[in-house]
Every structure is written in structure tokens, then in C-alpha cells.
Amino acid sequence: MLDKPGLERLSRALNPQVVAVIGATKEPDRVGYSILESLLLGGYPGQILPIHPHHKVILGQKVYPSLDEAGLPVDLAILALNERASIEALDDCGRHEVKGAICVAGGYGEVGQEGAALQAELVAAAARNNILLVGPNTLGLINSRTHLNATFWPVTLKDGGVISAVSQSGGMGQLISFKMQQEGLTFNKWVGVGNRAMLDFEDFLQVLDQDLTTEVIAVFMEGTERARGFFELAGSIVERKPVVLMKAGRSESTQRFALTHTGSMAGSYRVYQDVADQFGVLMVDSIPEMVGVTKALSMAPPAPGTRVAILTPTAGPSIVMVDLLLDRGCTLAEFSPETMAAFEQRFVRVPVVLKNPLDASAVGYKAESYLDLAELILRDPGVDLLIALNIDHKNRVFPAEELVRLARRYGKPVLVCFIGPTDGASGLRDVCQAGGIPFYFSLEEAAWGAAGLVRRYLTLERLGVRHG
Amino acid sequence: MLDKPGLERLSRALNPQVVAVIGATKEPDRVGYSILESLLLGGYPGQILPIHPHHKVILGQKVYPSLDEAGLPVDLAILALNERASIEALDDCGRHEVKGAICVAGGYGEVGQEGAALQAELVAAAARNNILLVGPNTLGLINSRTHLNATFWPVTLKDGGVISAVSQSGGMGQLISFKMQQEGLTFNKWVGVGNRAMLDFEDFLQVLDQDLTTEVIAVFMEGTERARGFFELAGSIVERKPVVLMKAGRSESTQRFALTHTGSMAGSYRVYQDVADQFGVLMVDSIPEMVGVTKALSMAPPAPGTRVAILTPTAGPSIVMVDLLLDRGCTLAEFSPETMAAFEQRFVRVPVVLKNPLDASAVGYKAESYLDLAELILRDPGVDLLIALNIDHKNRVFPAEELVRLARRYGKPVLVCFIGPTDGASGLRDVCQAGGIPFYFSLEEAAWGAAGLVRRYLTLERLGVRHG
């Protein structure tokens, strides 16, 4: 946990005016090249100081032989050096007012005793120079809001996201990012905590808690020796914004393996699950579930209860969805007598069984009657959330814009589950999602999204927080 | 179960020379239009006979006022009529040598006692006219090999797939199809069995068993009263080709709902699971798992054992994958002393822990060293299957073609799990999949695919079937 000056320093490092890349290089397959390229591709608008003893220009950027020659105070230093050179560089950083440093090198705590000793040296060097250290053994971090891509993963950045992610694994963090992209989402901040030698989950949780543009926090964790601190902090943040956690290592074998990755104990999965529930942290089983849940939480209005209704033109998928919903804390809404009477008027000569899920069959094929039924359901005071299921069909229109207006009018969460081509229907998805309707191409992800909203409702109820 | 003449009649109906659409219509939002359009879009090369009392031409096709006027013997009749008219039409069909009929109308067994009585009338009409009836309450069926799209779901068809699907729900069948499309797969045959009033799962399993172009059979089931017959037949087919089953209705509430959909009891999920295991039917929990498993089974060589190795440039995702693998019958391969010695030569000054999963870190970034490590692993007699995990990176190349050659040389299954953009990396996927390497964008689906191969191995071992 950081004190106030520490938080300010970290905040400055995450919103830097000057970034140094120590160990920038011309070879495209090395991290010292990719880091510089990442800063440029990300569109970082501040001053970049590539540092290398011999090179003059890399990627069109003037290179300085040392921080001394560059002659500017540095907010963030990214160390593209091996595990020993990284330690030496920190003293140099200290002389140039560096506030934060990212150490990407591996070969520390994750590779045994010798590495652990090196890691202790690294931390000592950072501490004596008053530098907040990210990593080591990390991909780096990203702030899309300020177009800072401080990783060795050269990607462009899109502004506007409200979901921020903290990952103990770079690869899992990248998986979160690619899955979000596939789902039409952009992330706000992205941090790889690596070995967490100095800065840990809690420090970044603090930053993201204070960050007004972050509305949902997603965490991928292999394990931590300071689980109590993590959950206490996360549990207090949950009152303000949801924290969604994926924890690796359900099986014993996995736990043995994780021990030698980021040097952390994986811990008992079951214990994490119980504690997460207790503190209102939404635990998920997979990245698709994490992204499904964060999508719903970042987009839809809060659910006013647990009662879910499903409208569908076809029964099968809704049966499978009910399974998934009941497994995760949702209940099935029962339609009021008024709603049932209204349904009966719509299905005079159509042989269907009127219940929830409402399989409207052919009546559900036409946009107008589908919307009419959706409105009857949303109007029912016994319904807290509607999943609008539909199927792509050449001769039918899915009324995305009208559904957005309808959802707005009733203020309840509406989620769309669309059985269709992910490429061909991405336009429909974007219309829905821009209008506050999370849109899914899979039954599981739609159900997870709905359950995320319901779990959030239950958490806030339990904590006694005013919401809705 | 069909006798030999019955099977021949059904086979003729699935490979028809003349198809009648009884109730073809000009209104694009009605099924009688969509069915005709489906036949045309699918590229059906045989004779189409649209039947309607008044229309002259629909979608450029000459319309006949009745089967009498058409004056041709009909192999397959698709009834685009309501539930009563469908019954009446069957006597007419009988007079024109119709071998099979598809009844798409709902309002039969799935809507209560009155509907059940109607369904009995429907079956009686089919039986007295010696017509094999598909449905009622079905989307229809598709034979991609003969470009027959006999559904009210107008889509084009691609030839060449080896996976065939039988679904009790049209919507779930469509979900299977869209997910397959998303994964770069095409299906061979696709059957919606609907209410199974006459033709049931077993009849289509028999057809698909005999079908030389179907190599993997996927089934979505809500429930059946004839589970014993289903599993006995499926269990005998499993010796020749894998049968993958998804069964809906894990929770009690879901089972109540399924009762009023296709008129079938959902039955106890747990019992189905036990019986499926006993008969070697691969049960899956979701459509993504079904497609992940069928992809691997349709593409990769058989696994010679259960021992899985993972090669990765980043540890985190491999830890999560181990969890998923161990949950599903896979074991983790232990590398031989020779392999370990070879690894040590490759990692002289690189601080990594040499074990399975092999996190090659920076050594795994370069295509040549990644391939070199992959070959060392495949050469190890203690490894039965390799999951090659990788991450999209602007400055790195994923050696898809070389990996295909390598996999061919060693004859063991290689699966790729690629953390990257589904759109941007679909080219890599297509190269891999054309070369017999199932390619996945999700950890879960890759692990399910690998586990599918391992479960298939275990099944064949248990049944004592020679394989590999």
C-alpha cells in the first residue's frame, strides 16, 4: 500500500512527461527495439529519450548515450537490459529524478534462489534511489488515456475504454486485451505486475480506484503471499467500482508450476474463492467470462434484482442459457398476470407455451412483434433484466436501434445474445454496445454477463450500498 | 432404428433428385419463401417443385398448383404449411412416391395434449403413405455435399467438411454452424430432428455412420425417452468415428422447461453423463467445447497417449491451460533426460526453469528457436501431443508452415493456441488447419481440443480398438 506521496509519484510515472528507454536498440527482434516502437505506435505525445552508448538514431528518434547527456528529469524509465545491468541502471536513474521504472528482464525471483538474491538487489537499488519499480519480469504497462504504451508489445491504442486490467502474467494480460478487442471493447489502463518485487496488485488497485476514468477493474492473478491485503483493499473498492478476478491454479499440479513462474505461491484456489465471495470480489473462471462480465458491468445500467427474463424466437438456446444463469445466482422471472394476459392477445392462434423463457416462435421473427414482446417484458415489475436472444436470418431484421431506445426507456439492463456470424453482425453489435446494450455471440458469455450484473446487485445489497 | 429398405429410402431423401416445397410463397418473412430461397442459395442442382395454388413464379422458379400438375415422382417434400394442413398434405405426398418429408410447423407435441394428438395424426398420415418424416417443429436439414439446403434458413453451403451435426434444436444447430464458421470449419450434414415424431436421433446416426464423408458426428440433445437405444447405437459407432454429445438441462428448472419445448423429457443430466462415459460418447458442456473437440478430431492425427507437452514463450497462459487439461483426462508429459540435456544446450545463459510446460521466454520469440524446441519435444518418446502456444507480436513471425511440416514428420497431434487478433491471424489459422494442425484463439478451446484427442485415445484403448 502506498502513502499519499507514493501514490502521487506512481500517478506521475503512469502519466509521464518524459520517458527514457534505457537499452534502446536497432534490432527489431529485441525488446529494446519493441519498447521504443511501442511508445511511438501508441502515440505517446511526451518526450522520449532512447538511451544507448553507440546508436545515434533509432526509428527516427535521436538516441542519447546516457541519461546525463539527455539532460532532462525523467518521470518513467523503461529498462531494456538484462537482469544485472537493470540493477546498475537504477543508480543512474536515481540521479535523474526518475519516479518510476519498469524492469522487463526475467531471471529474478521466478528462477530460484540465485534469482531471488538478484531480485533483492534490484529492489534495494530502486529503494535507495526512491524509485517505484514495476516488475521485474513484466511486459510493462499501458495507459490508453494518455497514449502511453510502455511495453515491449508494439500495438496502437484506442482511447475511451473504462475497463482497466492488472495482470500477473503478460501473456494473460494480452489475452484479455485481444478478447476485449474481439468483443468491441477497449481497455483504459493495463498493467503487468510481473514478479511484484516492489509494486504489487494493491498499489495499482489504489491507483485504479482513484482513477476517475476507470469504472471496472479486472485482475488476473496466479497467486500472492499477501492475499489478505489484496482482498481487504479490493473489498473496499468494490463499494465504488466492481473488481473482477480470475485466479489461476485450480489443480495441485498447476500450483507447483506457478511457484516457478512469477515466484509466487499459487495458494489454495478454494480459499481464494471463499474470500473473494466474502469481500464482494467477482471471481470468474476464464478470460472469456472475465470479458463477458466486465463488458456488462461497463455498459449496462445496474440490475435492480436477480430476476432474469429471456425472449427468444427459438427454444433450444434459451434452455441452455437457463442452465448457465441458475448456476450463477440468477433467478428466473415470473411474468405478472397482466403480462401473461397481454401475451395471450399476441398469441391468439399461435400454439406456444407462455412462460419464461418466452419462446415467441414465428411471432418473434418480425422486428415489430419482437420489440412489442420485449416491451411487455421490460414493463413487468417482476423482471429485473432481459436477455434478448435472436438468430441471424437473411429475411429478418434485428431491431438494434429500437431495442436501445426501449432499454433506455425502462432503465433495466438488456443484453443481446445473437446467434450469427461474428464478422457479419459486428455492425449490429456496435449499435447495441454504443447504446448501453452488451452484445454477445455466445450463450455462455451472455449468461456470464447477465450473472455479472446480478452478482453485482447481490454484492451491493449485502454491503448495504445504495445503488440502482 | 431403420431396416435396410428404410435406410435406403432415407438416404434417397437426403440425396434427392426432386424436391417439392409445398406451400412456397412470395412473402419474404414466411417460411415458405425462405425454404425455396434456401434451396436456391444452397445451390441445389436437382429439380425444385414449388407448390402453391395461385402463384405462377416465385424467385424465378415456375410454381405448380399441385403435385399432380407437377407430374414428377418426388424424393423429398418440404411442408411449409401449418400444423393441420401439413397432415392433409401427406396423403397427397403419398400419391407422388414421396420418400421423405420435412414438417417445419410447430404446434404439435411441444404444446400439450391437443398438440400431441395432432402429432399422432401426423405420424399416422406419414406411416400410411410410407413416408419418412423429419420433425415436426424442425428447421429442416442440410447436405453440404450435394448442396441441399432443405431448411428455412437461407444460407450458402461450402463443400468439403467432415463434421456432421444432429440437433434437437434448430437454434442450437445454427449456433454450432456459426461457431464452426468462426473457427474456419464447414459442416458436412446438418439435421434438425425437432420433435422426433418418427425419425429420431438413431435413424440419423445410422445414416451418418454409413456416410463415408462424415468423420465426426456432433449431437445436441435436450432429452430422449429412448436414451438406451441412442447410447447403444452411438457406442457401436464410436469404434469407427467419434460421437460428441452436448446434453442440455443440468438444473432441475431447465428440465421442467425442456419438457414443453420439443415434447421430450430432459432426464437426469448426471445419468446421461455416466452412460455417455460408459459407451465412449464424448460429452461436452458447451457449443464452443463441442466445436473445439470436433475440430481436433476432424483434423489432427490420433493421439498415441495421454501425455501432453506445452511449448510457450510466456508462462501465464500455459499455467491456465494445465488446469484445463488435468481436469479432462490429460496428463503432463515428463521430458526425457536426452530432451532435458538438449534444452540445456539451448538455454546456456538464459535463466529459465526447464520443465513442462516449457516457458522458453525470449528463446521462444524467434521462429527458428521456437521450431527447434518444438522438434525436441515432438521427438521425445514421452510426449504424445504438443500444444504450441504463441502470442501475436508485430516483430515476430509465427512459423505456421514449418510447424505443419514438423507435425507431419513426427505424426503426433500438434495444436496451436494463438493469443492474437481473430481477424488479423485468420490467415495463420487457415495455413495450420489445412495442414492438420487445429488452431485456437482461446486457451479453453485449445485445451478442450487436446483433451478431445486424449479422450478419444482412452475410449479406443478401453474398447480394444486398434488405432493410431
PDB file of N, CA, C and O in Angstrom, chain B residues 381-436:
ATOM      1  N   PRO B 381      10.005 -39.534 -26.881  1.00  0.00           N
ATOM      2  CA  PRO B 381       9.010 -40.618 -26.883  1.00  0.00           C
ATOM      3  C   PRO B 381       8.015 -40.513 -25.728  1.00  0.00           C
ATOM      4  O   PRO B 381       6.985 -41.182 -25.740  1.00  0.00           O
ATOM      5  N   GLY B 382       8.307 -39.656 -24.758  1.00  0.00           N
ATOM      6  CA  GLY B 382       7.383 -39.484 -23.639  1.00  0.00           C
ATOM      7  C   GLY B 382       6.304 -38.452 -23.892  1.00  0.00           C
ATOM      8  O   GLY B 382       5.510 -38.145 -23.008  1.00  0.00           O
ATOM      9  N   VAL B 383       6.288 -37.899 -25.100  1.00  0.00           N
ATOM     10  CA  VAL B 383       5.296 -36.869 -25.441  1.00  0.00           C
ATOM     11  C   VAL B 383       4.338 -37.430 -26.488  1.00  0.00           C
ATOM     12  O   VAL B 383       4.768 -37.920 -27.527  1.00  0.00           O
ATOM     13  N   ASP B 384       3.028 -37.330 -26.201  1.00  0.00           N
ATOM     14  CA  ASP B 384       2.032 -37.829 -27.147  1.00  0.00           C
ATOM     15  C   ASP B 384       1.393 -36.722 -27.963  1.00  0.00           C
ATOM     16  O   ASP B 384       0.849 -36.975 -29.042  1.00  0.00           O
ATOM     17  N   LEU B 385       1.434 -35.517 -27.450  1.00  0.00           N
ATOM     18  CA  LEU B 385       0.695 -34.416 -28.093  1.00  0.00           C
ATOM     19  C   LEU B 385       1.358 -33.103 -27.679  1.00  0.00           C
ATOM     20  O   LEU B 385       1.755 -32.946 -26.524  1.00  0.00           O
ATOM     21  N   LEU B 386       1.502 -32.194 -28.629  1.00  0.00           N
ATOM     22  CA  LEU B 386       2.119 -30.895 -28.331  1.00  0.00           C
ATOM     23  C   LEU B 386       1.109 -29.766 -28.526  1.00  0.00           C
ATOM     24  O   LEU B 386       0.456 -29.681 -29.564  1.00  0.00           O
ATOM     25  N   ILE B 387       1.000 -28.919 -27.509  1.00  0.00           N
ATOM     26  CA  ILE B 387       0.258 -27.670 -27.681  1.00  0.00           C
ATOM     27  C   ILE B 387       1.291 -26.553 -27.853  1.00  0.00           C
ATOM     28  O   ILE B 387       2.090 -26.280 -26.955  1.00  0.00           O
ATOM     29  N   ALA B 388       1.295 -25.975 -29.048  1.00  0.00           N
ATOM     30  CA  ALA B 388       2.228 -24.893 -29.356  1.00  0.00           C
ATOM     31  C   ALA B 388       1.514 -23.573 -29.102  1.00  0.00           C
ATOM     32  O   ALA B 388       0.652 -23.165 -29.870  1.00  0.00           O
ATOM     33  N   LEU B 389       1.868 -22.963 -27.981  1.00  0.00           N
ATOM     34  CA  LEU B 389       1.229 -21.709 -27.586  1.00  0.00           C
ATOM     35  C   LEU B 389       2.080 -20.553 -28.108  1.00  0.00           C
ATOM     36  O   LEU B 389       3.308 -20.617 -28.063  1.00  0.00           O
ATOM     37  N   ASN B 390       1.443 -19.515 -28.618  1.00  0.00           N
ATOM     38  CA  ASN B 390       2.214 -18.365 -29.058  1.00  0.00           C
ATOM     39  C   ASN B 390       1.375 -17.105 -28.979  1.00  0.00           C
ATOM     40  O   ASN B 390       0.165 -17.172 -28.761  1.00  0.00           O
ATOM     41  N   ILE B 391       2.055 -15.971 -29.144  1.00  0.00           N
ATOM     42  CA  ILE B 391       1.385 -14.678 -28.991  1.00  0.00           C
ATOM     43  C   ILE B 391       1.721 -13.800 -30.196  1.00  0.00           C
ATOM     44  O   ILE B 391       2.871 -13.751 -30.630  1.00  0.00           O
ATOM     45  N   ASP B 392       0.715 -13.146 -30.690  1.00  0.00           N
ATOM     46  CA  ASP B 392       0.902 -12.231 -31.814  1.00  0.00           C
ATOM     47  C   ASP B 392       1.839 -11.090 -31.418  1.00  0.00           C
ATOM     48  O   ASP B 392       1.694 -10.499 -30.342  1.00  0.00           O
ATOM     49  N   HIS B 393       2.817 -10.792 -32.268  1.00  0.00           N
ATOM     50  CA  HIS B 393       3.744  -9.699 -31.992  1.00  0.00           C
ATOM     51  C   HIS B 393       4.221  -9.141 -33.330  1.00  0.00           C
ATOM     52  O   HIS B 393       4.654  -9.890 -34.201  1.00  0.00           O
ATOM     53  N   LYS B 394       4.153  -7.840 -33.441  1.00  0.00           N
ATOM     54  CA  LYS B 394       4.495  -7.147 -34.686  1.00  0.00           C
ATOM     55  C   LYS B 394       5.868  -7.544 -35.222  1.00  0.00           C
ATOM     56  O   LYS B 394       6.062  -7.634 -36.433  1.00  0.00           O
ATOM     57  N   ASN B 395       6.830  -7.765 -34.342  1.00  0.00           N
ATOM     58  CA  ASN B 395       8.197  -8.008 -34.803  1.00  0.00           C
ATOM     59  C   ASN B 395       8.610  -9.480 -34.744  1.00  0.00           C
ATOM     60  O   ASN B 395       9.792  -9.794 -34.717  1.00  0.00           O
ATOM     61  N   ARG B 396       7.618 -10.356 -34.658  1.00  0.00           N
ATOM     62  CA  ARG B 396       7.943 -11.775 -34.650  1.00  0.00           C
ATOM     63  C   ARG B 396       7.096 -12.493 -35.688  1.00  0.00           C
ATOM     64  O   ARG B 396       6.028 -12.029 -36.059  1.00  0.00           O
ATOM     65  N   VAL B 397       7.604 -13.625 -36.126  1.00  0.00           N
ATOM     66  CA  VAL B 397       6.885 -14.411 -37.127  1.00  0.00           C
ATOM     67  C   VAL B 397       6.479 -15.735 -36.503  1.00  0.00           C
ATOM     68  O   VAL B 397       7.301 -16.398 -35.863  1.00  0.00           O
ATOM     69  N   PHE B 398       5.235 -16.100 -36.664  1.00  0.00           N
ATOM     70  CA  PHE B 398       4.818 -17.419 -36.208  1.00  0.00           C
ATOM     71  C   PHE B 398       4.985 -18.397 -37.376  1.00  0.00           C
ATOM     72  O   PHE B 398       4.356 -18.240 -38.422  1.00  0.00           O
ATOM     73  N   PRO B 399       5.835 -19.425 -37.199  1.00  0.00           N
ATOM     74  CA  PRO B 399       6.194 -20.292 -38.333  1.00  0.00           C
ATOM     75  C   PRO B 399       5.144 -21.358 -38.620  1.00  0.00           C
ATOM     76  O   PRO B 399       5.375 -22.548 -38.375  1.00  0.00           O
ATOM     77  N   ALA B 400       4.006 -20.941 -39.167  1.00  0.00           N
ATOM     78  CA  ALA B 400       2.887 -21.862 -39.377  1.00  0.00           C
ATOM     79  C   ALA B 400       3.253 -22.992 -40.347  1.00  0.00           C
ATOM     80  O   ALA B 400       3.040 -24.170 -40.040  1.00  0.00           O
ATOM     81  N   GLU B 401       3.805 -22.627 -41.493  1.00  0.00           N
ATOM     82  CA  GLU B 401       4.085 -23.667 -42.499  1.00  0.00           C
ATOM     83  C   GLU B 401       5.137 -24.658 -42.004  1.00  0.00           C
ATOM     84  O   GLU B 401       5.012 -25.870 -42.214  1.00  0.00           O
ATOM     85  N   GLU B 402       6.167 -24.141 -41.352  1.00  0.00           N
ATOM     86  CA  GLU B 402       7.224 -25.012 -40.847  1.00  0.00           C
ATOM     87  C   GLU B 402       6.677 -25.948 -39.763  1.00  0.00           C
ATOM     88  O   GLU B 402       7.072 -27.110 -39.666  1.00  0.00           O
ATOM     89  N   LEU B 403       5.775 -25.424 -38.962  1.00  0.00           N
ATOM     90  CA  LEU B 403       5.185 -26.248 -37.899  1.00  0.00           C
ATOM     91  C   LEU B 403       4.344 -27.369 -38.504  1.00  0.00           C
ATOM     92  O   LEU B 403       4.324 -28.503 -37.994  1.00  0.00           O
ATOM     93  N   VAL B 404       3.642 -27.066 -39.586  1.00  0.00           N
ATOM     94  CA  VAL B 404       2.855 -28.089 -40.278  1.00  0.00           C
ATOM     95  C   VAL B 404       3.785 -29.211 -40.763  1.00  0.00           C
ATOM     96  O   VAL B 404       3.506 -30.399 -40.558  1.00  0.00           O
ATOM     97  N   ARG B 405       4.921 -28.819 -41.357  1.00  0.00           N
ATOM     98  CA  ARG B 405       5.855 -29.842 -41.851  1.00  0.00           C
ATOM     99  C   ARG B 405       6.400 -30.686 -40.701  1.00  0.00           C
ATOM    100  O   ARG B 405       6.515 -31.902 -40.794  1.00  0.00           O
ATOM    101  N   LEU B 406       6.737 -29.999 -39.613  1.00  0.00           N
ATOM    102  CA  LEU B 406       7.278 -30.680 -38.439  1.00  0.00           C
ATOM    103  C   LEU B 406       6.265 -31.682 -37.870  1.00  0.00           C
ATOM    104  O   LEU B 406       6.602 -32.827 -37.539  1.00  0.00           O
ATOM    105  N   ALA B 407       5.036 -31.228 -37.742  1.00  0.00           N
ATOM    106  CA  ALA B 407       3.987 -32.103 -37.197  1.00  0.00           C
ATOM    107  C   ALA B 407       3.817 -33.334 -38.086  1.00  0.00           C
ATOM    108  O   ALA B 407       3.702 -34.457 -37.599  1.00  0.00           O
ATOM    109  N   ARG B 408       3.850 -33.124 -39.397  1.00  0.00           N
ATOM    110  CA  ARG B 408       3.710 -34.251 -40.339  1.00  0.00           C
ATOM    111  C   ARG B 408       4.839 -35.247 -40.141  1.00  0.00           C
ATOM    112  O   ARG B 408       4.630 -36.458 -40.167  1.00  0.00           O
ATOM    113  N   ARG B 409       6.057 -34.706 -39.938  1.00  0.00           N
ATOM    114  CA  ARG B 409       7.229 -35.570 -39.834  1.00  0.00           C
ATOM    115  C   ARG B 409       7.114 -36.500 -38.621  1.00  0.00           C
ATOM    116  O   ARG B 409       7.505 -37.654 -38.681  1.00  0.00           O
ATOM    117  N   TYR B 410       6.578 -35.980 -37.527  1.00  0.00           N
ATOM    118  CA  TYR B 410       6.529 -36.797 -36.307  1.00  0.00           C
ATOM    119  C   TYR B 410       5.191 -37.520 -36.125  1.00  0.00           C
ATOM    120  O   TYR B 410       5.085 -38.399 -35.275  1.00  0.00           O
ATOM    121  N   GLY B 411       4.199 -37.140 -36.884  1.00  0.00           N
ATOM    122  CA  GLY B 411       2.927 -37.877 -36.882  1.00  0.00           C
ATOM    123  C   GLY B 411       2.130 -37.780 -35.597  1.00  0.00           C
ATOM    124  O   GLY B 411       1.156 -38.480 -35.407  1.00  0.00           O
ATOM    125  N   LYS B 412       2.574 -36.908 -34.671  1.00  0.00           N
ATOM    126  CA  LYS B 412       1.814 -36.721 -33.430  1.00  0.00           C
ATOM    127  C   LYS B 412       0.933 -35.478 -33.568  1.00  0.00           C
ATOM    128  O   LYS B 412       1.262 -34.567 -34.314  1.00  0.00           O
ATOM    129  N   PRO B 413      -0.154 -35.421 -32.800  1.00  0.00           N
ATOM    130  CA  PRO B 413      -1.001 -34.225 -32.882  1.00  0.00           C
ATOM    131  C   PRO B 413      -0.258 -32.992 -32.352  1.00  0.00           C
ATOM    132  O   PRO B 413       0.380 -33.047 -31.300  1.00  0.00           O
ATOM    133  N   VAL B 414      -0.317 -31.938 -33.130  1.00  0.00           N
ATOM    134  CA  VAL B 414       0.157 -30.621 -32.695  1.00  0.00           C
ATOM    135  C   VAL B 414      -1.039 -29.688 -32.773  1.00  0.00           C
ATOM    136  O   VAL B 414      -1.736 -29.661 -33.791  1.00  0.00           O
ATOM    137  N   LEU B 415      -1.309 -28.970 -31.683  1.00  0.00           N
ATOM    138  CA  LEU B 415      -2.390 -27.986 -31.682  1.00  0.00           C
ATOM    139  C   LEU B 415      -1.775 -26.626 -31.405  1.00  0.00           C
ATOM    140  O   LEU B 415      -0.849 -26.518 -30.597  1.00  0.00           O
ATOM    141  N   VAL B 416      -2.292 -25.604 -32.069  1.00  0.00           N
ATOM    142  CA  VAL B 416      -1.797 -24.255 -31.808  1.00  0.00           C
ATOM    143  C   VAL B 416      -2.826 -23.490 -30.993  1.00  0.00           C
ATOM    144  O   VAL B 416      -4.024 -23.535 -31.288  1.00  0.00           O
ATOM    145  N   CYS B 417      -2.340 -22.826 -29.947  1.00  0.00           N
ATOM    146  CA  CYS B 417      -3.168 -21.851 -29.235  1.00  0.00           C
ATOM    147  C   CYS B 417      -2.512 -20.499 -29.443  1.00  0.00           C
ATOM    148  O   CYS B 417      -1.373 -20.282 -29.015  1.00  0.00           O
ATOM    149  N   PHE B 418      -3.201 -19.614 -30.123  1.00  0.00           N
ATOM    150  CA  PHE B 418      -2.602 -18.348 -30.532  1.00  0.00           C
ATOM    151  C   PHE B 418      -3.317 -17.193 -29.841  1.00  0.00           C
ATOM    152  O   PHE B 418      -4.510 -16.975 -30.034  1.00  0.00           O
ATOM    153  N   ILE B 419      -2.552 -16.461 -29.046  1.00  0.00           N
ATOM    154  CA  ILE B 419      -3.093 -15.276 -28.385  1.00  0.00           C
ATOM    155  C   ILE B 419      -2.888 -14.117 -29.344  1.00  0.00           C
ATOM    156  O   ILE B 419      -1.771 -13.623 -29.509  1.00  0.00           O
ATOM    157  N   GLY B 420      -3.948 -13.746 -30.026  1.00  0.00           N
ATOM    158  CA  GLY B 420      -3.819 -12.723 -31.054  1.00  0.00           C
ATOM    159  C   GLY B 420      -5.176 -12.323 -31.568  1.00  0.00           C
ATOM    160  O   GLY B 420      -6.204 -12.782 -31.060  1.00  0.00           O
ATOM    161  N   PRO B 421      -5.197 -11.464 -32.584  1.00  0.00           N
ATOM    162  CA  PRO B 421      -6.471 -10.967 -33.120  1.00  0.00           C
ATOM    163  C   PRO B 421      -7.120 -12.005 -34.025  1.00  0.00           C
ATOM    164  O   PRO B 421      -6.476 -12.516 -34.938  1.00  0.00           O
ATOM    165  N   THR B 422      -8.387 -12.331 -33.760  1.00  0.00           N
ATOM    166  CA  THR B 422      -9.061 -13.367 -34.544  1.00  0.00           C
ATOM    167  C   THR B 422      -9.147 -12.987 -36.020  1.00  0.00           C
ATOM    168  O   THR B 422      -9.081 -13.852 -36.878  1.00  0.00           O
ATOM    169  N   ASP B 423      -9.298 -11.703 -36.298  1.00  0.00           N
ATOM    170  CA  ASP B 423      -9.359 -11.314 -37.703  1.00  0.00           C
ATOM    171  C   ASP B 423      -7.953 -11.309 -38.317  1.00  0.00           C
ATOM    172  O   ASP B 423      -7.715 -11.932 -39.336  1.00  0.00           O
ATOM    173  N   GLY B 424      -7.022 -10.643 -37.663  1.00  0.00           N
ATOM    174  CA  GLY B 424      -5.680 -10.495 -38.223  1.00  0.00           C
ATOM    175  C   GLY B 424      -4.917 -11.796 -38.392  1.00  0.00           C
ATOM    176  O   GLY B 424      -4.051 -11.904 -39.258  1.00  0.00           O
ATOM    177  N   ALA B 425      -5.217 -12.791 -37.580  1.00  0.00           N
ATOM    178  CA  ALA B 425      -4.434 -14.027 -37.625  1.00  0.00           C
ATOM    179  C   ALA B 425      -5.197 -15.177 -38.274  1.00  0.00           C
ATOM    180  O   ALA B 425      -4.774 -16.331 -38.180  1.00  0.00           O
ATOM    181  N   SER B 426      -6.299 -14.882 -38.968  1.00  0.00           N
ATOM    182  CA  SER B 426      -7.063 -15.983 -39.558  1.00  0.00           C
ATOM    183  C   SER B 426      -6.280 -16.640 -40.699  1.00  0.00           C
ATOM    184  O   SER B 426      -6.480 -17.813 -40.999  1.00  0.00           O
ATOM    185  N   GLY B 427      -5.367 -15.904 -41.317  1.00  0.00           N
ATOM    186  CA  GLY B 427      -4.525 -16.489 -42.355  1.00  0.00           C
ATOM    187  C   GLY B 427      -3.608 -17.565 -41.794  1.00  0.00           C
ATOM    188  O   GLY B 427      -3.489 -18.657 -42.363  1.00  0.00           O
ATOM    189  N   LEU B 428      -2.971 -17.269 -40.661  1.00  0.00           N
ATOM    190  CA  LEU B 428      -2.132 -18.257 -39.979  1.00  0.00           C
ATOM    191  C   LEU B 428      -2.951 -19.491 -39.634  1.00  0.00           C
ATOM    192  O   LEU B 428      -2.509 -20.627 -39.783  1.00  0.00           O
ATOM    193  N   ARG B 429      -4.156 -19.233 -39.126  1.00  0.00           N
ATOM    194  CA  ARG B 429      -5.032 -20.342 -38.747  1.00  0.00           C
ATOM    195  C   ARG B 429      -5.319 -21.241 -39.950  1.00  0.00           C
ATOM    196  O   ARG B 429      -5.244 -22.468 -39.859  1.00  0.00           O
ATOM    197  N   ASP B 430      -5.638 -20.612 -41.074  1.00  0.00           N
ATOM    198  CA  ASP B 430      -6.015 -21.407 -42.234  1.00  0.00           C
ATOM    199  C   ASP B 430      -4.838 -22.255 -42.723  1.00  0.00           C
ATOM    200  O   ASP B 430      -5.027 -23.400 -43.140  1.00  0.00           O
ATOM    201  N   VAL B 431      -3.617 -21.709 -42.666  1.00  0.00           N
ATOM    202  CA  VAL B 431      -2.433 -22.483 -43.055  1.00  0.00           C
ATOM    203  C   VAL B 431      -2.294 -23.700 -42.138  1.00  0.00           C
ATOM    204  O   VAL B 431      -2.108 -24.829 -42.599  1.00  0.00           O
ATOM    205  N   CYS B 432      -2.391 -23.472 -40.844  1.00  0.00           N
ATOM    206  CA  CYS B 432      -2.269 -24.572 -39.879  1.00  0.00           C
ATOM    207  C   CYS B 432      -3.352 -25.616 -40.105  1.00  0.00           C
ATOM    208  O   CYS B 432      -3.076 -26.810 -40.181  1.00  0.00           O
ATOM    209  N   GLN B 433      -4.592 -25.158 -40.198  1.00  0.00           N
ATOM    210  CA  GLN B 433      -5.705 -26.106 -40.258  1.00  0.00           C
ATOM    211  C   GLN B 433      -5.697 -26.891 -41.566  1.00  0.00           C
ATOM    212  O   GLN B 433      -6.067 -28.065 -41.573  1.00  0.00           O
ATOM    213  N   ALA B 434      -5.285 -26.256 -42.659  1.00  0.00           N
ATOM    214  CA  ALA B 434      -5.183 -27.002 -43.922  1.00  0.00           C
ATOM    215  C   ALA B 434      -4.109 -28.078 -43.805  1.00  0.00           C
ATOM    216  O   ALA B 434      -4.157 -29.096 -44.496  1.00  0.00           O
ATOM    217  N   GLY B 435      -3.146 -27.860 -42.892  1.00  0.00           N
ATOM    218  CA  GLY B 435      -2.058 -28.813 -42.721  1.00  0.00           C
ATOM    219  C   GLY B 435      -2.252 -29.774 -41.564  1.00  0.00           C
ATOM    220  O   GLY B 435      -1.300 -30.426 -41.130  1.00  0.00           O
ATOM    221  N   GLY B 436      -3.456 -29.840 -41.031  1.00  0.00           N
ATOM    222  CA  GLY B 436      -3.734 -30.834 -39.983  1.00  0.00           C
ATOM    223  C   GLY B 436      -3.422 -30.366 -38.575  1.00  0.00           C
ATOM    224  O   GLY B 436      -3.344 -31.174 -37.659  1.00  0.00           O
TER     225      GLY B 436
END
